[in-house]
Amino acid sequence: MPGNVSDIPGYTYGASTVAASSATLDDLQRLKISVDFTEQDERYLRMAGTVLEDQVERIVNHWRANIIAGIPHLARHSRSLDGSPLPDYLARSNRRFQQWILDTCLRPYDQDWLNYQQEIALRHTSVKKNQTDNVVSTSYVPYSDILAFLVVLNDTIKPYLEAKGHNESDVAHMHEAWRKSMHVQMALWAKPYMEIESSSLEW
Ligand code: HEM
């Protein structure tokens, strides 16, 4: 199991409380083919996992404290409705976000992974946002903002992939595998968003 996950608040990967994904393993296979995600990409993601393992705290801080916190229409999703900070919400979801980096790189993309993809997506929607940490904040993160922010995740991960002295080719392959995984994940997240009755409102 990647990392020590037992002390991560609200992290329920593989638990029986996580519903089965409405996307199937066949759907996942189809998406992998569409983005050309191969066994080579799987190997380079494992390499990326070992490279990123001790950097996940810094990476998530980079995304959330250095970037999201400075963009009001994004920052509000981790705050109370009056804009005041919710430090525990941030700290707890940061821990899960950090673990997701390791899960992306080191977990097999099996049924548990697929189920947790749906769970994470739902935790950004009005179906589940705020519940894990029992907070009052915005009711959902618009899907369009998530998709747009993907560019930032993809760009900013590069220096962290370079940080352990791998050659240019290895870094390029790790980066490519990361980007393909991000695309597959965002395609998967689109499904629960589209299944929400009020989906047009959460775009
Ligand atoms: C770019 C793609 C994104 C990825 C891959 C991502 C990933 C994650 C992960 C892994 C978690 C923790 C899930 C869990 O509970 O185990 C999370 C939670 C959260 N994310 Fe994102 N996120 C993305 C975009 C965003 C954006 C743009 C925002 C808004 C600024 C955002 C706001 C949040 C919030 C508020 C939570 C806590 C949700 C809750 O109430 O449980 N995320 N995210």
PDB file of C-alpha atoms and ligand atoms in Angstrom:
ATOM      1  CA  MET A   1       0.000   0.000   0.000  1.00  0.00           C
ATOM      2  CA  PRO A   2       1.498   3.373  -0.940  1.00  0.00           C
ATOM      3  CA  GLY A   3       2.348   5.418   2.154  1.00  0.00           C
ATOM      4  CA  ASN A   4       0.937   5.048   5.669  1.00  0.00           C
ATOM      5  CA  VAL A   5      -2.730   5.699   5.004  1.00  0.00           C
ATOM      6  CA  SER A   6      -4.293   4.645   8.302  1.00  0.00           C
ATOM      7  CA  ASP A   7      -3.909   8.098   9.857  1.00  0.00           C
ATOM      8  CA  ILE A   8      -5.306  10.117   6.936  1.00  0.00           C
ATOM      9  CA  PRO A   9      -8.610  11.644   8.056  1.00  0.00           C
ATOM     10  CA  GLY A  10     -11.549  10.755   5.822  1.00  0.00           C
ATOM     11  CA  TYR A  11      -9.487   8.638   3.447  1.00  0.00           C
ATOM     12  CA  THR A  12     -11.598   5.600   2.559  1.00  0.00           C
ATOM     13  CA  TYR A  13      -9.782   3.970  -0.361  1.00  0.00           C
ATOM     14  CA  GLY A  14     -10.887   0.329  -0.693  1.00  0.00           C
ATOM     15  CA  ALA A  15     -13.419   0.607   2.157  1.00  0.00           C
ATOM     16  CA  SER A  16     -16.833  -1.048   1.908  1.00  0.00           C
ATOM     17  CA  THR A  17     -18.432   2.392   2.371  1.00  0.00           C
ATOM     18  CA  VAL A  18     -17.162   3.400  -1.074  1.00  0.00           C
ATOM     19  CA  ALA A  19     -19.847   2.686  -3.683  1.00  0.00           C
ATOM     20  CA  ALA A  20     -19.089   0.723  -6.830  1.00  0.00           C
ATOM     21  CA  SER A  21     -18.220   3.006  -9.711  1.00  0.00           C
ATOM     22  CA  SER A  22     -20.831   3.393 -12.427  1.00  0.00           C
ATOM     23  CA  ALA A  23     -17.919   3.286 -14.883  1.00  0.00           C
ATOM     24  CA  THR A  24     -16.725  -0.286 -15.467  1.00  0.00           C
ATOM     25  CA  LEU A  25     -13.265  -1.779 -15.897  1.00  0.00           C
ATOM     26  CA  ASP A  26     -14.163  -2.068 -19.594  1.00  0.00           C
ATOM     27  CA  ASP A  27     -14.812   1.674 -19.681  1.00  0.00           C
ATOM     28  CA  LEU A  28     -11.431   2.213 -18.045  1.00  0.00           C
ATOM     29  CA  GLN A  29      -9.768  -0.017 -20.620  1.00  0.00           C
ATOM     30  CA  ARG A  30     -11.448   1.938 -23.409  1.00  0.00           C
ATOM     31  CA  LEU A  31     -10.182   5.247 -21.987  1.00  0.00           C
ATOM     32  CA  LYS A  32      -6.661   3.883 -21.549  1.00  0.00           C
ATOM     33  CA  ILE A  33      -6.653   2.905 -25.220  1.00  0.00           C
ATOM     34  CA  SER A  34      -7.981   6.321 -26.232  1.00  0.00           C
ATOM     35  CA  VAL A  35      -5.170   8.189 -24.438  1.00  0.00           C
ATOM     36  CA  ASP A  36      -2.629   5.521 -25.465  1.00  0.00           C
ATOM     37  CA  PHE A  37      -1.823   4.609 -21.863  1.00  0.00           C
ATOM     38  CA  THR A  38       0.471   1.595 -22.167  1.00  0.00           C
ATOM     39  CA  GLU A  39       2.433  -0.752 -19.890  1.00  0.00           C
ATOM     40  CA  GLN A  40       5.384   1.551 -20.442  1.00  0.00           C
ATOM     41  CA  ASP A  41       3.336   4.408 -18.959  1.00  0.00           C
ATOM     42  CA  GLU A  42       2.481   2.188 -16.004  1.00  0.00           C
ATOM     43  CA  ARG A  43       6.191   1.566 -15.416  1.00  0.00           C
ATOM     44  CA  TYR A  44       7.031   5.264 -15.643  1.00  0.00           C
ATOM     45  CA  LEU A  45       4.208   6.128 -13.251  1.00  0.00           C
ATOM     46  CA  ARG A  46       5.771   3.736 -10.723  1.00  0.00           C
ATOM     47  CA  MET A  47       9.075   5.558 -11.229  1.00  0.00           C
ATOM     48  CA  ALA A  48       7.259   8.862 -10.752  1.00  0.00           C
ATOM     49  CA  GLY A  49       5.780   7.503  -7.522  1.00  0.00           C
ATOM     50  CA  THR A  50       9.218   6.831  -6.066  1.00  0.00           C
ATOM     51  CA  VAL A  51      10.401  10.270  -7.226  1.00  0.00           C
ATOM     52  CA  LEU A  52       7.396  12.129  -5.806  1.00  0.00           C
ATOM     53  CA  GLU A  53       6.937  10.084  -2.627  1.00  0.00           C
ATOM     54  CA  ASP A  54       8.787  12.416  -0.253  1.00  0.00           C
ATOM     55  CA  GLN A  55       7.656  15.579  -2.052  1.00  0.00           C
ATOM     56  CA  VAL A  56       3.870  15.270  -1.877  1.00  0.00           C
ATOM     57  CA  GLU A  57       3.445  17.744   0.972  1.00  0.00           C
ATOM     58  CA  ARG A  58       5.405  20.400  -0.899  1.00  0.00           C
ATOM     59  CA  ILE A  59       3.531  19.717  -4.141  1.00  0.00           C
ATOM     60  CA  VAL A  60       0.074  20.033  -2.608  1.00  0.00           C
ATOM     61  CA  ASN A  61       1.132  23.205  -0.777  1.00  0.00           C
ATOM     62  CA  HIS A  62       2.368  24.576  -4.082  1.00  0.00           C
ATOM     63  CA  TRP A  63      -1.022  23.921  -5.703  1.00  0.00           C
ATOM     64  CA  ARG A  64      -3.239  24.958  -2.856  1.00  0.00           C
ATOM     65  CA  ALA A  65      -1.328  27.617  -0.860  1.00  0.00           C
ATOM     66  CA  ASN A  66       0.661  29.187  -3.698  1.00  0.00           C
ATOM     67  CA  ILE A  67      -1.850  28.977  -6.528  1.00  0.00           C
ATOM     68  CA  ILE A  68      -5.468  28.222  -5.543  1.00  0.00           C
ATOM     69  CA  ALA A  69      -5.361  30.486  -2.450  1.00  0.00           C
ATOM     70  CA  GLY A  70      -4.548  33.445  -4.730  1.00  0.00           C
ATOM     71  CA  ILE A  71      -7.469  32.851  -7.121  1.00  0.00           C
ATOM     72  CA  PRO A  72     -10.662  33.968  -5.363  1.00  0.00           C
ATOM     73  CA  HIS A  73     -13.116  31.890  -7.427  1.00  0.00           C
ATOM     74  CA  LEU A  74     -11.086  28.776  -6.558  1.00  0.00           C
ATOM     75  CA  ALA A  75     -10.001  29.651  -3.009  1.00  0.00           C
ATOM     76  CA  ARG A  76     -13.599  29.968  -1.827  1.00  0.00           C
ATOM     77  CA  HIS A  77     -14.167  26.225  -2.132  1.00  0.00           C
ATOM     78  CA  SER A  78     -11.919  25.522   0.867  1.00  0.00           C
ATOM     79  CA  ARG A  79     -13.347  28.384   2.937  1.00  0.00           C
ATOM     80  CA  SER A  80     -16.571  29.129   4.801  1.00  0.00           C
ATOM     81  CA  LEU A  81     -19.338  30.830   2.904  1.00  0.00           C
ATOM     82  CA  ASP A  82     -18.352  34.226   4.374  1.00  0.00           C
ATOM     83  CA  GLY A  83     -14.805  33.725   3.081  1.00  0.00           C
ATOM     84  CA  SER A  84     -13.167  33.008   6.435  1.00  0.00           C
ATOM     85  CA  PRO A  85     -10.564  30.235   6.478  1.00  0.00           C
ATOM     86  CA  LEU A  86     -11.330  26.647   7.503  1.00  0.00           C
ATOM     87  CA  PRO A  87      -7.811  25.487   8.445  1.00  0.00           C
ATOM     88  CA  ASP A  88      -8.875  21.985   9.497  1.00  0.00           C
ATOM     89  CA  TYR A  89     -10.782  21.427   6.249  1.00  0.00           C
ATOM     90  CA  LEU A  90      -7.732  22.493   4.306  1.00  0.00           C
ATOM     91  CA  ALA A  91      -5.325  20.404   6.387  1.00  0.00           C
ATOM     92  CA  ARG A  92      -7.440  17.254   6.260  1.00  0.00           C
ATOM     93  CA  SER A  93      -8.225  17.432   2.552  1.00  0.00           C
ATOM     94  CA  ASN A  94      -4.579  18.318   1.871  1.00  0.00           C
ATOM     95  CA  ARG A  95      -3.573  14.992   3.399  1.00  0.00           C
ATOM     96  CA  ARG A  96      -5.966  13.142   1.095  1.00  0.00           C
ATOM     97  CA  PHE A  97      -4.799  15.163  -1.874  1.00  0.00           C
ATOM     98  CA  GLN A  98      -1.198  14.190  -1.052  1.00  0.00           C
ATOM     99  CA  GLN A  99      -2.134  10.531  -0.866  1.00  0.00           C
ATOM    100  CA  TRP A 100      -3.923  10.801  -4.220  1.00  0.00           C
ATOM    101  CA  ILE A 101      -0.568  11.646  -5.851  1.00  0.00           C
ATOM    102  CA  LEU A 102       0.811   8.351  -4.550  1.00  0.00           C
ATOM    103  CA  ASP A 103      -2.361   6.470  -5.513  1.00  0.00           C
ATOM    104  CA  THR A 104      -2.110   7.889  -9.027  1.00  0.00           C
ATOM    105  CA  CYS A 105       1.444   6.619  -9.393  1.00  0.00           C
ATOM    106  CA  LEU A 106       1.609   3.468  -7.291  1.00  0.00           C
ATOM    107  CA  ARG A 107      -1.829   1.827  -7.092  1.00  0.00           C
ATOM    108  CA  PRO A 108      -3.030  -0.700  -9.654  1.00  0.00           C
ATOM    109  CA  TYR A 109      -5.870   0.758 -11.730  1.00  0.00           C
ATOM    110  CA  ASP A 110      -8.358  -1.909 -10.612  1.00  0.00           C
ATOM    111  CA  GLN A 111     -11.950  -1.872  -9.322  1.00  0.00           C
ATOM    112  CA  ASP A 112     -10.976  -0.235  -5.993  1.00  0.00           C
ATOM    113  CA  TRP A 113      -9.132   2.508  -7.857  1.00  0.00           C
ATOM    114  CA  LEU A 114     -12.097   3.027 -10.147  1.00  0.00           C
ATOM    115  CA  ASN A 115     -14.493   3.178  -7.202  1.00  0.00           C
ATOM    116  CA  TYR A 116     -12.337   5.757  -5.448  1.00  0.00           C
ATOM    117  CA  GLN A 117     -12.156   7.849  -8.610  1.00  0.00           C
ATOM    118  CA  GLN A 118     -15.924   8.162  -8.428  1.00  0.00           C
ATOM    119  CA  GLU A 119     -15.765   8.868  -4.687  1.00  0.00           C
ATOM    120  CA  ILE A 120     -13.202  11.678  -5.132  1.00  0.00           C
ATOM    121  CA  ALA A 121     -15.213  13.192  -7.983  1.00  0.00           C
ATOM    122  CA  LEU A 122     -18.381  13.104  -5.864  1.00  0.00           C
ATOM    123  CA  ARG A 123     -16.529  14.811  -3.020  1.00  0.00           C
ATOM    124  CA  HIS A 124     -16.207  17.805  -5.349  1.00  0.00           C
ATOM    125  CA  THR A 125     -19.969  17.806  -6.080  1.00  0.00           C
ATOM    126  CA  SER A 126     -23.084  18.668  -4.079  1.00  0.00           C
ATOM    127  CA  VAL A 127     -23.580  14.937  -3.453  1.00  0.00           C
ATOM    128  CA  LYS A 128     -20.604  14.676  -1.078  1.00  0.00           C
ATOM    129  CA  LYS A 129     -18.560  17.898  -0.792  1.00  0.00           C
ATOM    130  CA  ASN A 130     -18.008  19.058   2.825  1.00  0.00           C
ATOM    131  CA  GLN A 131     -19.417  15.877   4.379  1.00  0.00           C
ATOM    132  CA  THR A 132     -16.145  14.067   5.007  1.00  0.00           C
ATOM    133  CA  ASP A 133     -14.832  16.926   7.138  1.00  0.00           C
ATOM    134  CA  ASN A 134     -18.223  18.086   8.378  1.00  0.00           C
ATOM    135  CA  VAL A 135     -17.846  21.694   7.232  1.00  0.00           C
ATOM    136  CA  VAL A 136     -20.016  24.402   5.739  1.00  0.00           C
ATOM    137  CA  SER A 137     -18.420  25.624   2.518  1.00  0.00           C
ATOM    138  CA  THR A 138     -19.421  25.990  -1.133  1.00  0.00           C
ATOM    139  CA  SER A 139     -21.635  23.082  -2.136  1.00  0.00           C
ATOM    140  CA  TYR A 140     -19.586  22.037  -5.148  1.00  0.00           C
ATOM    141  CA  VAL A 141     -16.495  22.788  -7.253  1.00  0.00           C
ATOM    142  CA  PRO A 142     -17.612  23.400 -10.861  1.00  0.00           C
ATOM    143  CA  TYR A 143     -16.379  20.697 -13.209  1.00  0.00           C
ATOM    144  CA  SER A 144     -15.142  23.342 -15.643  1.00  0.00           C
ATOM    145  CA  ASP A 145     -12.789  24.749 -12.981  1.00  0.00           C
ATOM    146  CA  ILE A 146     -11.427  21.301 -12.212  1.00  0.00           C
ATOM    147  CA  LEU A 147     -10.745  20.595 -15.861  1.00  0.00           C
ATOM    148  CA  ALA A 148      -9.154  24.013 -16.342  1.00  0.00           C
ATOM    149  CA  PHE A 149      -6.917  23.552 -13.292  1.00  0.00           C
ATOM    150  CA  LEU A 150      -5.579  20.344 -14.748  1.00  0.00           C
ATOM    151  CA  VAL A 151      -3.243  22.412 -16.928  1.00  0.00           C
ATOM    152  CA  VAL A 152      -1.653  23.779 -13.764  1.00  0.00           C
ATOM    153  CA  LEU A 153      -1.291  20.330 -12.167  1.00  0.00           C
ATOM    154  CA  ASN A 154       0.373  19.058 -15.323  1.00  0.00           C
ATOM    155  CA  ASP A 155       2.775  21.997 -15.716  1.00  0.00           C
ATOM    156  CA  THR A 156       3.812  22.353 -12.111  1.00  0.00           C
ATOM    157  CA  ILE A 157       4.552  18.661 -11.526  1.00  0.00           C
ATOM    158  CA  LYS A 158       7.528  18.774 -13.927  1.00  0.00           C
ATOM    159  CA  PRO A 159      10.187  20.259 -11.598  1.00  0.00           C
ATOM    160  CA  TYR A 160       9.223  17.734  -8.933  1.00  0.00           C
ATOM    161  CA  LEU A 161       9.741  14.919 -11.455  1.00  0.00           C
ATOM    162  CA  GLU A 162      13.178  16.399 -12.235  1.00  0.00           C
ATOM    163  CA  ALA A 163      14.161  16.738  -8.583  1.00  0.00           C
ATOM    164  CA  LYS A 164      15.874  13.371  -8.167  1.00  0.00           C
ATOM    165  CA  GLY A 165      18.383  13.639 -10.985  1.00  0.00           C
ATOM    166  CA  HIS A 166      16.737  11.373 -13.579  1.00  0.00           C
ATOM    167  CA  ASN A 167      17.809  11.910 -17.168  1.00  0.00           C
ATOM    168  CA  GLU A 168      15.754  13.992 -19.582  1.00  0.00           C
ATOM    169  CA  SER A 169      14.212  10.973 -21.291  1.00  0.00           C
ATOM    170  CA  ASP A 170      13.034   9.406 -18.015  1.00  0.00           C
ATOM    171  CA  VAL A 171      11.575  12.723 -16.862  1.00  0.00           C
ATOM    172  CA  ALA A 172       9.775  13.181 -20.191  1.00  0.00           C
ATOM    173  CA  HIS A 173       8.330   9.667 -19.975  1.00  0.00           C
ATOM    174  CA  MET A 174       7.238  10.128 -16.361  1.00  0.00           C
ATOM    175  CA  HIS A 175       5.622  13.421 -17.268  1.00  0.00           C
ATOM    176  CA  GLU A 176       3.821  11.906 -20.241  1.00  0.00           C
ATOM    177  CA  ALA A 177       2.503   9.014 -18.153  1.00  0.00           C
ATOM    178  CA  TRP A 178       1.315  11.487 -15.491  1.00  0.00           C
ATOM    179  CA  ARG A 179      -0.515  13.584 -18.097  1.00  0.00           C
ATOM    180  CA  LYS A 180      -2.214  10.534 -19.601  1.00  0.00           C
ATOM    181  CA  SER A 181      -3.378   9.414 -16.170  1.00  0.00           C
ATOM    182  CA  MET A 182      -4.749  12.907 -15.474  1.00  0.00           C
ATOM    183  CA  HIS A 183      -6.730  12.755 -18.696  1.00  0.00           C
ATOM    184  CA  VAL A 184      -8.181   9.352 -17.885  1.00  0.00           C
ATOM    185  CA  GLN A 185      -9.094  10.554 -14.382  1.00  0.00           C
ATOM    186  CA  MET A 186     -10.830  13.677 -15.664  1.00  0.00           C
ATOM    187  CA  ALA A 187     -12.761  11.592 -18.222  1.00  0.00           C
ATOM    188  CA  LEU A 188     -13.876   9.335 -15.340  1.00  0.00           C
ATOM    189  CA  TRP A 189     -14.854  12.295 -13.135  1.00  0.00           C
ATOM    190  CA  ALA A 190     -17.045  13.654 -15.934  1.00  0.00           C
ATOM    191  CA  LYS A 191     -19.424  10.717 -15.455  1.00  0.00           C
ATOM    192  CA  PRO A 192     -20.517  11.332 -11.837  1.00  0.00           C
ATOM    193  CA  TYR A 193     -20.776  15.051 -12.612  1.00  0.00           C
ATOM    194  CA  MET A 194     -23.027  14.300 -15.590  1.00  0.00           C
ATOM    195  CA  GLU A 195     -25.108  11.903 -13.521  1.00  0.00           C
ATOM    196  CA  ILE A 196     -26.045  14.596 -11.026  1.00  0.00           C
ATOM    197  CA  GLU A 197     -29.588  15.689 -11.665  1.00  0.00           C
ATOM    198  CA  SER A 198     -28.614  19.336 -11.608  1.00  0.00           C
ATOM    199  CA  SER A 199     -25.462  18.697 -13.629  1.00  0.00           C
ATOM    200  CA  SER A 200     -25.927  21.751 -15.796  1.00  0.00           C
ATOM    201  CA  LEU A 201     -25.624  23.816 -12.621  1.00  0.00           C
ATOM    202  CA  GLU A 202     -22.355  22.221 -11.556  1.00  0.00           C
ATOM    203  CA  TRP A 203     -20.540  22.692 -14.815  1.00  0.00           C
TER     204      TRP A 203
HETATM  205  C1  HEM B   1      -7.371  19.463 -11.206  1.00  0.00           C
HETATM  206  C2  HEM B   1      -7.882  18.416 -10.758  1.00  0.00           C
HETATM  207  C3  HEM B   1      -8.117  18.123  -9.297  1.00  0.00           C
HETATM  208  C4  HEM B   1      -7.727  16.990  -8.667  1.00  0.00           C
HETATM  209  C5  HEM B   1      -6.998  15.829  -9.290  1.00  0.00           C
HETATM  210  C6  HEM B   1      -8.182  17.083  -7.296  1.00  0.00           C
HETATM  211  C7  HEM B   1      -7.982  16.107  -6.342  1.00  0.00           C
HETATM  212  C8  HEM B   1      -8.531  16.108  -5.090  1.00  0.00           C
HETATM  213  C9  HEM B   1      -8.408  15.043  -4.135  1.00  0.00           C
HETATM  214  C10 HEM B   1      -7.648  13.766  -4.375  1.00  0.00           C
HETATM  215  C11 HEM B   1      -9.121  15.372  -3.040  1.00  0.00           C
HETATM  216  C12 HEM B   1      -9.290  14.526  -1.788  1.00  0.00           C
HETATM  217  C13 HEM B   1     -10.324  13.464  -2.097  1.00  0.00           C
HETATM  218  C14 HEM B   1     -10.631  12.588  -0.907  1.00  0.00           C
HETATM  219  O1  HEM B   1     -11.463  12.980  -0.088  1.00  0.00           O
HETATM  220  O2  HEM B   1      -9.996  11.507  -0.761  1.00  0.00           O
HETATM  221  C15 HEM B   1      -9.679  16.657  -3.290  1.00  0.00           C
HETATM  222  C16 HEM B   1     -10.498  17.329  -2.412  1.00  0.00           C
HETATM  223  C17 HEM B   1     -10.901  18.612  -2.620  1.00  0.00           C
HETATM  224  N1  HEM B   1     -10.616  19.411  -3.702  1.00  0.00           N
HETATM  225 FE1  HEM B   1      -9.793  18.815  -5.427  1.00  0.00          FE
HETATM  226  N2  HEM B   1      -8.828  18.268  -7.113  1.00  0.00           N
HETATM  227  C18 HEM B   1      -8.791  18.944  -8.298  1.00  0.00           C
HETATM  228  C19 HEM B   1      -9.276  20.193  -8.521  1.00  0.00           C
HETATM  229  C20 HEM B   1      -9.795  21.008  -7.552  1.00  0.00           C
HETATM  230  C21 HEM B   1     -10.104  22.396  -7.717  1.00  0.00           C
HETATM  231  C22 HEM B   1      -9.898  23.229  -8.979  1.00  0.00           C
HETATM  232  C23 HEM B   1     -10.621  22.799  -6.528  1.00  0.00           C
HETATM  233  C24 HEM B   1     -11.116  24.157  -6.148  1.00  0.00           C
HETATM  234  C25 HEM B   1     -10.379  25.125  -6.032  1.00  0.00           C
HETATM  235  C26 HEM B   1     -10.623  21.678  -5.624  1.00  0.00           C
HETATM  236  C27 HEM B   1     -11.086  21.717  -4.328  1.00  0.00           C
HETATM  237  C28 HEM B   1     -11.156  20.644  -3.490  1.00  0.00           C
HETATM  238  C29 HEM B   1     -11.835  20.644  -2.212  1.00  0.00           C
HETATM  239  C30 HEM B   1     -12.571  21.803  -1.590  1.00  0.00           C
HETATM  240  C31 HEM B   1     -11.691  19.356  -1.674  1.00  0.00           C
HETATM  241  C32 HEM B   1     -12.300  18.825  -0.385  1.00  0.00           C
HETATM  242  C33 HEM B   1     -13.614  18.170  -0.810  1.00  0.00           C
HETATM  243  C34 HEM B   1     -14.453  17.595   0.325  1.00  0.00           C
HETATM  244  O3  HEM B   1     -15.265  18.346   0.878  1.00  0.00           O
HETATM  245  O4  HEM B   1     -14.300  16.405   0.661  1.00  0.00           O
HETATM  246  N3  HEM B   1     -10.124  20.592  -6.277  1.00  0.00           N
HETATM  247  N4  HEM B   1      -9.295  17.090  -4.534  1.00  0.00           N
END
